[in-house]
Amino acid sequence: MSSVAVGFDIDHTLAIDNKLERVAFLHLLERVIESGGKALGTLAEESNNIDALLAYQRGGACTIEEAVNRFVRERGVRPHEDYVEGFKRMALAMGETFVVPDPEAKPMIDVLAAGGVTLGVLSNGWSPLQELKARRAGFTGKVLASGDLGVQKPDPRAFLALAEGLEMQPQSCFYVGDDPRADVVGALSAGFQAVWLDNEGKTYPPDLPAPSHIIRSLRELPVLIGAVALR
Ligand SMILES: [Mg+2]
């Protein structure tokens, strides 16, 4: 089975993070207000604003540093690297408690690794938070975070960077993720076999290219990889 590689998404694939970055932003809001800034609405509205900002950032529109600077500026405080560092420190401190691995992640990783499959992680996010999440899920190999790559999923260049990092041809790579657009369409566009993890009862958008494979649980992955690799 050493002729194939498998790349993984992290969030809602190997682990959930219980919105730890939203909480870190809410703590940042506290600091901003202490520094003379003003909230843009109620706490509930600010939570929605933060989710929108994080979605914008994860979609590749800006870096996490730019998102923090924008958040601070919009609330009337001059951006400063202390806010960025404070935000990152808070998020990382919460990682150990907020990030909960899928119970099936580590056993699945161990089976694939024992079978000689090359494994990697490609995630839209920043370092070292994404590494921390991957480690919590029992993954010890290469972790590529979009913040370091300068490109985000679904851009095929992110997946090609993963293949290169794993020293594999794209056609020998699988990519496993829960997001139809970022994970499946991105992986397909880079020439990977895309495995859609459908473990949250979502409907696959009918207007998007279909995944190469669908699994309902990570437990199904070693059998799938073994069957395809032996073909
Ligand atoms: Mg995900």
PDB file of C-alpha atoms and ligand atoms in Angstrom:
ATOM      1  CA  MET A   1       0.000   0.000   0.000  1.00  0.00           C
ATOM      2  CA  SER A   2       3.030   2.290   0.017  1.00  0.00           C
ATOM      3  CA  SER A   3       2.209   3.443  -3.513  1.00  0.00           C
ATOM      4  CA  VAL A   4      -0.507   5.782  -2.283  1.00  0.00           C
ATOM      5  CA  ALA A   5      -0.726   8.781  -0.013  1.00  0.00           C
ATOM      6  CA  VAL A   6      -3.671  10.157   1.931  1.00  0.00           C
ATOM      7  CA  GLY A   7      -4.144  13.797   2.850  1.00  0.00           C
ATOM      8  CA  PHE A   8      -6.646  14.933   5.459  1.00  0.00           C
ATOM      9  CA  ASP A   9      -8.646  17.987   6.261  1.00  0.00           C
ATOM     10  CA  ILE A  10      -8.719  18.661  10.022  1.00  0.00           C
ATOM     11  CA  ASP A  11     -11.849  20.541  11.087  1.00  0.00           C
ATOM     12  CA  HIS A  12     -14.903  18.278  11.130  1.00  0.00           C
ATOM     13  CA  THR A  13     -12.780  15.514   9.607  1.00  0.00           C
ATOM     14  CA  LEU A  14     -10.123  14.531  12.176  1.00  0.00           C
ATOM     15  CA  ALA A  15     -11.347  16.776  14.996  1.00  0.00           C
ATOM     16  CA  ILE A  16     -13.740  19.525  16.019  1.00  0.00           C
ATOM     17  CA  ASP A  17     -12.476  22.718  17.655  1.00  0.00           C
ATOM     18  CA  ASN A  18     -15.701  23.933  19.291  1.00  0.00           C
ATOM     19  CA  LYS A  19     -15.270  27.386  17.737  1.00  0.00           C
ATOM     20  CA  LEU A  20     -12.184  28.204  19.743  1.00  0.00           C
ATOM     21  CA  GLU A  21     -11.189  31.051  17.425  1.00  0.00           C
ATOM     22  CA  ARG A  22     -14.578  32.687  17.967  1.00  0.00           C
ATOM     23  CA  VAL A  23     -13.941  32.552  21.714  1.00  0.00           C
ATOM     24  CA  ALA A  24     -10.433  33.973  21.237  1.00  0.00           C
ATOM     25  CA  PHE A  25     -11.946  36.872  19.246  1.00  0.00           C
ATOM     26  CA  LEU A  26     -14.521  37.490  21.999  1.00  0.00           C
ATOM     27  CA  HIS A  27     -11.669  37.726  24.522  1.00  0.00           C
ATOM     28  CA  LEU A  28      -9.937  40.091  22.129  1.00  0.00           C
ATOM     29  CA  LEU A  29     -13.113  42.195  22.091  1.00  0.00           C
ATOM     30  CA  GLU A  30     -12.811  42.506  25.869  1.00  0.00           C
ATOM     31  CA  ARG A  31      -9.271  43.826  25.467  1.00  0.00           C
ATOM     32  CA  VAL A  32     -10.331  46.206  22.701  1.00  0.00           C
ATOM     33  CA  ILE A  33     -13.068  47.669  24.925  1.00  0.00           C
ATOM     34  CA  GLU A  34     -10.592  48.039  27.803  1.00  0.00           C
ATOM     35  CA  SER A  35      -8.372  49.981  25.391  1.00  0.00           C
ATOM     36  CA  GLY A  36     -11.171  52.456  24.563  1.00  0.00           C
ATOM     37  CA  GLY A  37     -12.751  50.642  21.626  1.00  0.00           C
ATOM     38  CA  LYS A  38     -16.438  49.866  21.164  1.00  0.00           C
ATOM     39  CA  ALA A  39     -18.356  46.711  20.341  1.00  0.00           C
ATOM     40  CA  LEU A  40     -20.353  46.899  17.098  1.00  0.00           C
ATOM     41  CA  GLY A  41     -23.426  45.303  18.662  1.00  0.00           C
ATOM     42  CA  THR A  42     -24.628  42.912  21.312  1.00  0.00           C
ATOM     43  CA  LEU A  43     -22.471  39.941  22.223  1.00  0.00           C
ATOM     44  CA  ALA A  44     -24.687  37.718  20.062  1.00  0.00           C
ATOM     45  CA  GLU A  45     -24.285  40.097  17.123  1.00  0.00           C
ATOM     46  CA  GLU A  46     -20.549  40.251  17.681  1.00  0.00           C
ATOM     47  CA  SER A  47     -20.409  36.447  17.695  1.00  0.00           C
ATOM     48  CA  ASN A  48     -22.079  36.490  14.273  1.00  0.00           C
ATOM     49  CA  ASN A  49     -19.684  39.218  13.095  1.00  0.00           C
ATOM     50  CA  ILE A  50     -16.732  37.105  14.230  1.00  0.00           C
ATOM     51  CA  ASP A  51     -18.057  33.983  12.493  1.00  0.00           C
ATOM     52  CA  ALA A  52     -18.430  36.011   9.286  1.00  0.00           C
ATOM     53  CA  LEU A  53     -14.902  37.391   9.636  1.00  0.00           C
ATOM     54  CA  LEU A  54     -13.478  33.906  10.233  1.00  0.00           C
ATOM     55  CA  ALA A  55     -15.378  32.518   7.243  1.00  0.00           C
ATOM     56  CA  TYR A  56     -13.988  35.380   5.143  1.00  0.00           C
ATOM     57  CA  GLN A  57     -10.465  34.656   6.382  1.00  0.00           C
ATOM     58  CA  ARG A  58     -10.734  30.896   5.907  1.00  0.00           C
ATOM     59  CA  GLY A  59     -12.063  31.450   2.410  1.00  0.00           C
ATOM     60  CA  GLY A  60      -8.663  32.847   1.542  1.00  0.00           C
ATOM     61  CA  ALA A  61      -9.561  36.541   1.499  1.00  0.00           C
ATOM     62  CA  CYS A  62      -7.023  37.507   4.167  1.00  0.00           C
ATOM     63  CA  THR A  63      -4.558  36.140   6.701  1.00  0.00           C
ATOM     64  CA  ILE A  64      -5.403  35.649  10.367  1.00  0.00           C
ATOM     65  CA  GLU A  65      -3.131  38.598  11.209  1.00  0.00           C
ATOM     66  CA  GLU A  66      -5.093  40.835   8.803  1.00  0.00           C
ATOM     67  CA  ALA A  67      -8.366  39.568  10.267  1.00  0.00           C
ATOM     68  CA  VAL A  68      -7.267  40.521  13.791  1.00  0.00           C
ATOM     69  CA  ASN A  69      -6.069  43.936  12.621  1.00  0.00           C
ATOM     70  CA  ARG A  70      -9.356  44.553  10.824  1.00  0.00           C
ATOM     71  CA  PHE A  71     -11.387  43.460  13.853  1.00  0.00           C
ATOM     72  CA  VAL A  72      -9.510  45.838  16.127  1.00  0.00           C
ATOM     73  CA  ARG A  73      -9.627  48.753  13.659  1.00  0.00           C
ATOM     74  CA  GLU A  74     -13.366  48.388  13.024  1.00  0.00           C
ATOM     75  CA  ARG A  75     -13.922  48.745  16.770  1.00  0.00           C
ATOM     76  CA  GLY A  76     -11.987  51.985  16.987  1.00  0.00           C
ATOM     77  CA  VAL A  77      -8.578  50.822  18.200  1.00  0.00           C
ATOM     78  CA  ARG A  78      -5.296  51.164  16.339  1.00  0.00           C
ATOM     79  CA  PRO A  79      -3.994  47.764  15.218  1.00  0.00           C
ATOM     80  CA  HIS A  80      -0.891  46.579  17.006  1.00  0.00           C
ATOM     81  CA  GLU A  81       0.983  43.301  16.865  1.00  0.00           C
ATOM     82  CA  ASP A  82       0.242  42.777  20.565  1.00  0.00           C
ATOM     83  CA  TYR A  83      -3.400  42.112  19.616  1.00  0.00           C
ATOM     84  CA  VAL A  84      -2.367  39.561  16.993  1.00  0.00           C
ATOM     85  CA  GLU A  85       0.001  37.828  19.389  1.00  0.00           C
ATOM     86  CA  GLY A  86      -2.586  37.942  22.181  1.00  0.00           C
ATOM     87  CA  PHE A  87      -5.221  36.417  19.927  1.00  0.00           C
ATOM     88  CA  LYS A  88      -2.896  33.606  18.836  1.00  0.00           C
ATOM     89  CA  ARG A  89      -1.780  32.932  22.400  1.00  0.00           C
ATOM     90  CA  MET A  90      -5.400  32.652  23.556  1.00  0.00           C
ATOM     91  CA  ALA A  91      -6.366  30.344  20.697  1.00  0.00           C
ATOM     92  CA  LEU A  92      -3.376  28.082  21.299  1.00  0.00           C
ATOM     93  CA  ALA A  93      -3.997  27.974  25.048  1.00  0.00           C
ATOM     94  CA  MET A  94      -7.567  26.830  24.366  1.00  0.00           C
ATOM     95  CA  GLY A  95      -6.477  24.205  21.856  1.00  0.00           C
ATOM     96  CA  GLU A  96      -5.830  21.414  24.314  1.00  0.00           C
ATOM     97  CA  THR A  97      -9.263  21.697  25.890  1.00  0.00           C
ATOM     98  CA  PHE A  98     -11.428  22.862  22.969  1.00  0.00           C
ATOM     99  CA  VAL A  99     -10.114  20.529  20.271  1.00  0.00           C
ATOM    100  CA  VAL A 100     -11.772  17.134  20.473  1.00  0.00           C
ATOM    101  CA  PRO A 101     -10.532  14.426  18.111  1.00  0.00           C
ATOM    102  CA  ASP A 102     -12.917  12.152  16.282  1.00  0.00           C
ATOM    103  CA  PRO A 103     -12.597   8.889  18.263  1.00  0.00           C
ATOM    104  CA  GLU A 104     -12.114   7.035  14.991  1.00  0.00           C
ATOM    105  CA  ALA A 105      -9.253   9.262  13.814  1.00  0.00           C
ATOM    106  CA  LYS A 106      -6.321   7.770  15.687  1.00  0.00           C
ATOM    107  CA  PRO A 107      -7.198   4.084  15.105  1.00  0.00           C
ATOM    108  CA  MET A 108      -7.677   4.844  11.393  1.00  0.00           C
ATOM    109  CA  ILE A 109      -4.360   6.749  11.189  1.00  0.00           C
ATOM    110  CA  ASP A 110      -2.564   3.886  12.957  1.00  0.00           C
ATOM    111  CA  VAL A 111      -3.967   1.288  10.533  1.00  0.00           C
ATOM    112  CA  LEU A 112      -2.960   3.302   7.467  1.00  0.00           C
ATOM    113  CA  ALA A 113       0.494   4.112   8.867  1.00  0.00           C
ATOM    114  CA  ALA A 114       1.067   0.435   9.707  1.00  0.00           C
ATOM    115  CA  GLY A 115       0.140  -0.373   6.105  1.00  0.00           C
ATOM    116  CA  GLY A 116       2.882   1.936   4.872  1.00  0.00           C
ATOM    117  CA  VAL A 117       0.543   4.614   3.507  1.00  0.00           C
ATOM    118  CA  THR A 118       2.107   8.082   3.360  1.00  0.00           C
ATOM    119  CA  LEU A 119      -0.065  10.506   5.342  1.00  0.00           C
ATOM    120  CA  GLY A 120      -0.352  14.282   5.424  1.00  0.00           C
ATOM    121  CA  VAL A 121      -2.634  17.064   6.574  1.00  0.00           C
ATOM    122  CA  LEU A 122      -3.674  20.099   4.534  1.00  0.00           C
ATOM    123  CA  SER A 123      -5.785  22.637   6.354  1.00  0.00           C
ATOM    124  CA  ASN A 124      -7.096  26.142   5.821  1.00  0.00           C
ATOM    125  CA  GLY A 125      -5.805  27.929   8.887  1.00  0.00           C
ATOM    126  CA  TRP A 126      -2.715  29.167  10.593  1.00  0.00           C
ATOM    127  CA  SER A 127       0.340  27.653  12.158  1.00  0.00           C
ATOM    128  CA  PRO A 128       0.858  26.414  14.838  1.00  0.00           C
ATOM    129  CA  LEU A 129      -2.856  26.085  15.665  1.00  0.00           C
ATOM    130  CA  GLN A 130      -3.486  23.579  12.878  1.00  0.00           C
ATOM    131  CA  GLU A 131      -0.496  21.485  14.006  1.00  0.00           C
ATOM    132  CA  LEU A 132      -1.901  21.443  17.517  1.00  0.00           C
ATOM    133  CA  LYS A 133      -5.265  20.198  16.228  1.00  0.00           C
ATOM    134  CA  ALA A 134      -3.603  17.494  14.126  1.00  0.00           C
ATOM    135  CA  ARG A 135      -1.513  16.315  17.090  1.00  0.00           C
ATOM    136  CA  ARG A 136      -4.636  16.175  19.251  1.00  0.00           C
ATOM    137  CA  ALA A 137      -6.148  13.854  16.641  1.00  0.00           C
ATOM    138  CA  GLY A 138      -3.150  11.541  16.891  1.00  0.00           C
ATOM    139  CA  PHE A 139      -1.502  12.651  13.655  1.00  0.00           C
ATOM    140  CA  THR A 140       2.262  13.045  13.833  1.00  0.00           C
ATOM    141  CA  GLY A 141       3.225  13.616  10.178  1.00  0.00           C
ATOM    142  CA  LYS A 142       3.462  16.605   7.881  1.00  0.00           C
ATOM    143  CA  VAL A 143       0.914  19.398   8.416  1.00  0.00           C
ATOM    144  CA  LEU A 144       0.491  22.091   5.764  1.00  0.00           C
ATOM    145  CA  ALA A 145      -1.446  25.160   6.868  1.00  0.00           C
ATOM    146  CA  SER A 146      -2.749  27.566   4.248  1.00  0.00           C
ATOM    147  CA  GLY A 147      -1.372  30.493   6.234  1.00  0.00           C
ATOM    148  CA  ASP A 148       2.133  29.214   5.459  1.00  0.00           C
ATOM    149  CA  LEU A 149       1.392  28.155   1.887  1.00  0.00           C
ATOM    150  CA  GLY A 150      -0.146  31.468   0.843  1.00  0.00           C
ATOM    151  CA  VAL A 151      -2.959  29.589  -0.931  1.00  0.00           C
ATOM    152  CA  GLN A 152      -6.095  28.029   0.503  1.00  0.00           C
ATOM    153  CA  LYS A 153      -8.289  25.101  -0.422  1.00  0.00           C
ATOM    154  CA  PRO A 154     -10.030  24.764  -2.882  1.00  0.00           C
ATOM    155  CA  ASP A 155      -7.144  26.274  -4.877  1.00  0.00           C
ATOM    156  CA  PRO A 156      -5.502  23.274  -6.589  1.00  0.00           C
ATOM    157  CA  ARG A 157      -2.094  24.746  -5.768  1.00  0.00           C
ATOM    158  CA  ALA A 158      -2.687  23.936  -2.087  1.00  0.00           C
ATOM    159  CA  PHE A 159      -3.252  20.272  -2.958  1.00  0.00           C
ATOM    160  CA  LEU A 160      -0.278  20.197  -5.331  1.00  0.00           C
ATOM    161  CA  ALA A 161       1.866  21.542  -2.479  1.00  0.00           C
ATOM    162  CA  LEU A 162       0.618  18.656  -0.344  1.00  0.00           C
ATOM    163  CA  ALA A 163       1.471  16.087  -3.041  1.00  0.00           C
ATOM    164  CA  GLU A 164       4.902  17.632  -3.410  1.00  0.00           C
ATOM    165  CA  GLY A 165       5.427  17.638   0.360  1.00  0.00           C
ATOM    166  CA  LEU A 166       4.531  13.959   0.459  1.00  0.00           C
ATOM    167  CA  GLU A 167       6.729  13.283  -2.591  1.00  0.00           C
ATOM    168  CA  MET A 168       3.832  11.669  -4.437  1.00  0.00           C
ATOM    169  CA  GLN A 169       2.154  12.247  -7.791  1.00  0.00           C
ATOM    170  CA  PRO A 170      -1.340  13.776  -7.424  1.00  0.00           C
ATOM    171  CA  GLN A 171      -2.942  10.752  -9.095  1.00  0.00           C
ATOM    172  CA  SER A 172      -1.512   8.569  -6.300  1.00  0.00           C
ATOM    173  CA  CYS A 173      -3.046  10.788  -3.631  1.00  0.00           C
ATOM    174  CA  PHE A 174      -6.375  10.645  -1.876  1.00  0.00           C
ATOM    175  CA  TYR A 175      -7.784  13.580   0.026  1.00  0.00           C
ATOM    176  CA  VAL A 176     -10.361  13.150   2.760  1.00  0.00           C
ATOM    177  CA  GLY A 177     -12.550  16.010   3.930  1.00  0.00           C
ATOM    178  CA  ASP A 178     -16.067  17.042   4.919  1.00  0.00           C
ATOM    179  CA  ASP A 179     -16.401  20.202   2.816  1.00  0.00           C
ATOM    180  CA  PRO A 180     -17.737  19.581  -0.704  1.00  0.00           C
ATOM    181  CA  ARG A 181     -16.279  22.739  -2.208  1.00  0.00           C
ATOM    182  CA  ALA A 182     -12.991  23.248  -0.330  1.00  0.00           C
ATOM    183  CA  ASP A 183     -12.069  19.592   0.027  1.00  0.00           C
ATOM    184  CA  VAL A 184     -13.740  17.592  -2.740  1.00  0.00           C
ATOM    185  CA  VAL A 185     -13.730  20.083  -5.614  1.00  0.00           C
ATOM    186  CA  GLY A 186     -10.250  21.302  -4.675  1.00  0.00           C
ATOM    187  CA  ALA A 187      -8.802  17.799  -4.508  1.00  0.00           C
ATOM    188  CA  LEU A 188     -10.431  16.766  -7.786  1.00  0.00           C
ATOM    189  CA  SER A 189      -9.115  19.856  -9.538  1.00  0.00           C
ATOM    190  CA  ALA A 190      -5.571  18.922  -8.496  1.00  0.00           C
ATOM    191  CA  GLY A 191      -5.940  15.377  -9.847  1.00  0.00           C
ATOM    192  CA  PHE A 192      -6.428  13.691  -6.462  1.00  0.00           C
ATOM    193  CA  GLN A 193      -9.035  11.072  -5.664  1.00  0.00           C
ATOM    194  CA  ALA A 194     -11.456  12.953  -3.445  1.00  0.00           C
ATOM    195  CA  VAL A 195     -13.086  11.175  -0.523  1.00  0.00           C
ATOM    196  CA  TRP A 196     -16.058  12.995   0.929  1.00  0.00           C
ATOM    197  CA  LEU A 197     -16.571  12.263   4.622  1.00  0.00           C
ATOM    198  CA  ASP A 198     -20.323  12.378   5.067  1.00  0.00           C
ATOM    199  CA  ASN A 199     -20.643  11.936   8.819  1.00  0.00           C
ATOM    200  CA  GLU A 200     -22.856  14.911   9.639  1.00  0.00           C
ATOM    201  CA  GLY A 201     -25.876  14.061   7.494  1.00  0.00           C
ATOM    202  CA  LYS A 202     -25.272  16.832   4.968  1.00  0.00           C
ATOM    203  CA  THR A 203     -26.548  16.776   1.410  1.00  0.00           C
ATOM    204  CA  TYR A 204     -23.866  16.911  -1.266  1.00  0.00           C
ATOM    205  CA  PRO A 205     -24.521  19.948  -3.494  1.00  0.00           C
ATOM    206  CA  PRO A 206     -25.895  18.564  -6.766  1.00  0.00           C
ATOM    207  CA  ASP A 207     -24.231  21.311  -8.810  1.00  0.00           C
ATOM    208  CA  LEU A 208     -20.695  20.301  -7.765  1.00  0.00           C
ATOM    209  CA  PRO A 209     -18.551  17.542  -9.296  1.00  0.00           C
ATOM    210  CA  ALA A 210     -19.197  14.272  -7.457  1.00  0.00           C
ATOM    211  CA  PRO A 211     -16.537  12.927  -5.079  1.00  0.00           C
ATOM    212  CA  SER A 212     -14.505   9.895  -6.181  1.00  0.00           C
ATOM    213  CA  HIS A 213     -15.633   8.068  -3.025  1.00  0.00           C
ATOM    214  CA  ILE A 214     -17.992   8.658  -0.117  1.00  0.00           C
ATOM    215  CA  ILE A 215     -17.452   7.339   3.411  1.00  0.00           C
ATOM    216  CA  ARG A 216     -19.789   7.733   6.375  1.00  0.00           C
ATOM    217  CA  SER A 217     -17.093   7.219   8.984  1.00  0.00           C
ATOM    218  CA  LEU A 218     -13.285   7.358   9.160  1.00  0.00           C
ATOM    219  CA  ARG A 219     -13.385   3.677  10.062  1.00  0.00           C
ATOM    220  CA  GLU A 220     -14.256   2.911   6.424  1.00  0.00           C
ATOM    221  CA  LEU A 221     -11.130   4.570   5.063  1.00  0.00           C
ATOM    222  CA  PRO A 222      -8.468   1.832   5.451  1.00  0.00           C
ATOM    223  CA  VAL A 223     -10.688  -0.668   3.626  1.00  0.00           C
ATOM    224  CA  LEU A 224     -11.332   1.826   0.821  1.00  0.00           C
ATOM    225  CA  ILE A 225      -7.658   2.762   0.446  1.00  0.00           C
ATOM    226  CA  GLY A 226      -6.599  -0.886   0.573  1.00  0.00           C
ATOM    227  CA  ALA A 227      -9.157  -1.900  -2.039  1.00  0.00           C
ATOM    228  CA  VAL A 228      -8.222   0.903  -4.432  1.00  0.00           C
ATOM    229  CA  ALA A 229      -4.465   0.515  -3.902  1.00  0.00           C
ATOM    230  CA  LEU A 230      -4.618  -3.219  -4.652  1.00  0.00           C
ATOM    231  CA  ARG A 231      -6.651  -2.748  -7.808  1.00  0.00           C
TER     232      ARG A 231
HETATM  233 MG    MG B   1     -13.433  20.520   7.389  1.00  0.00          MG
END
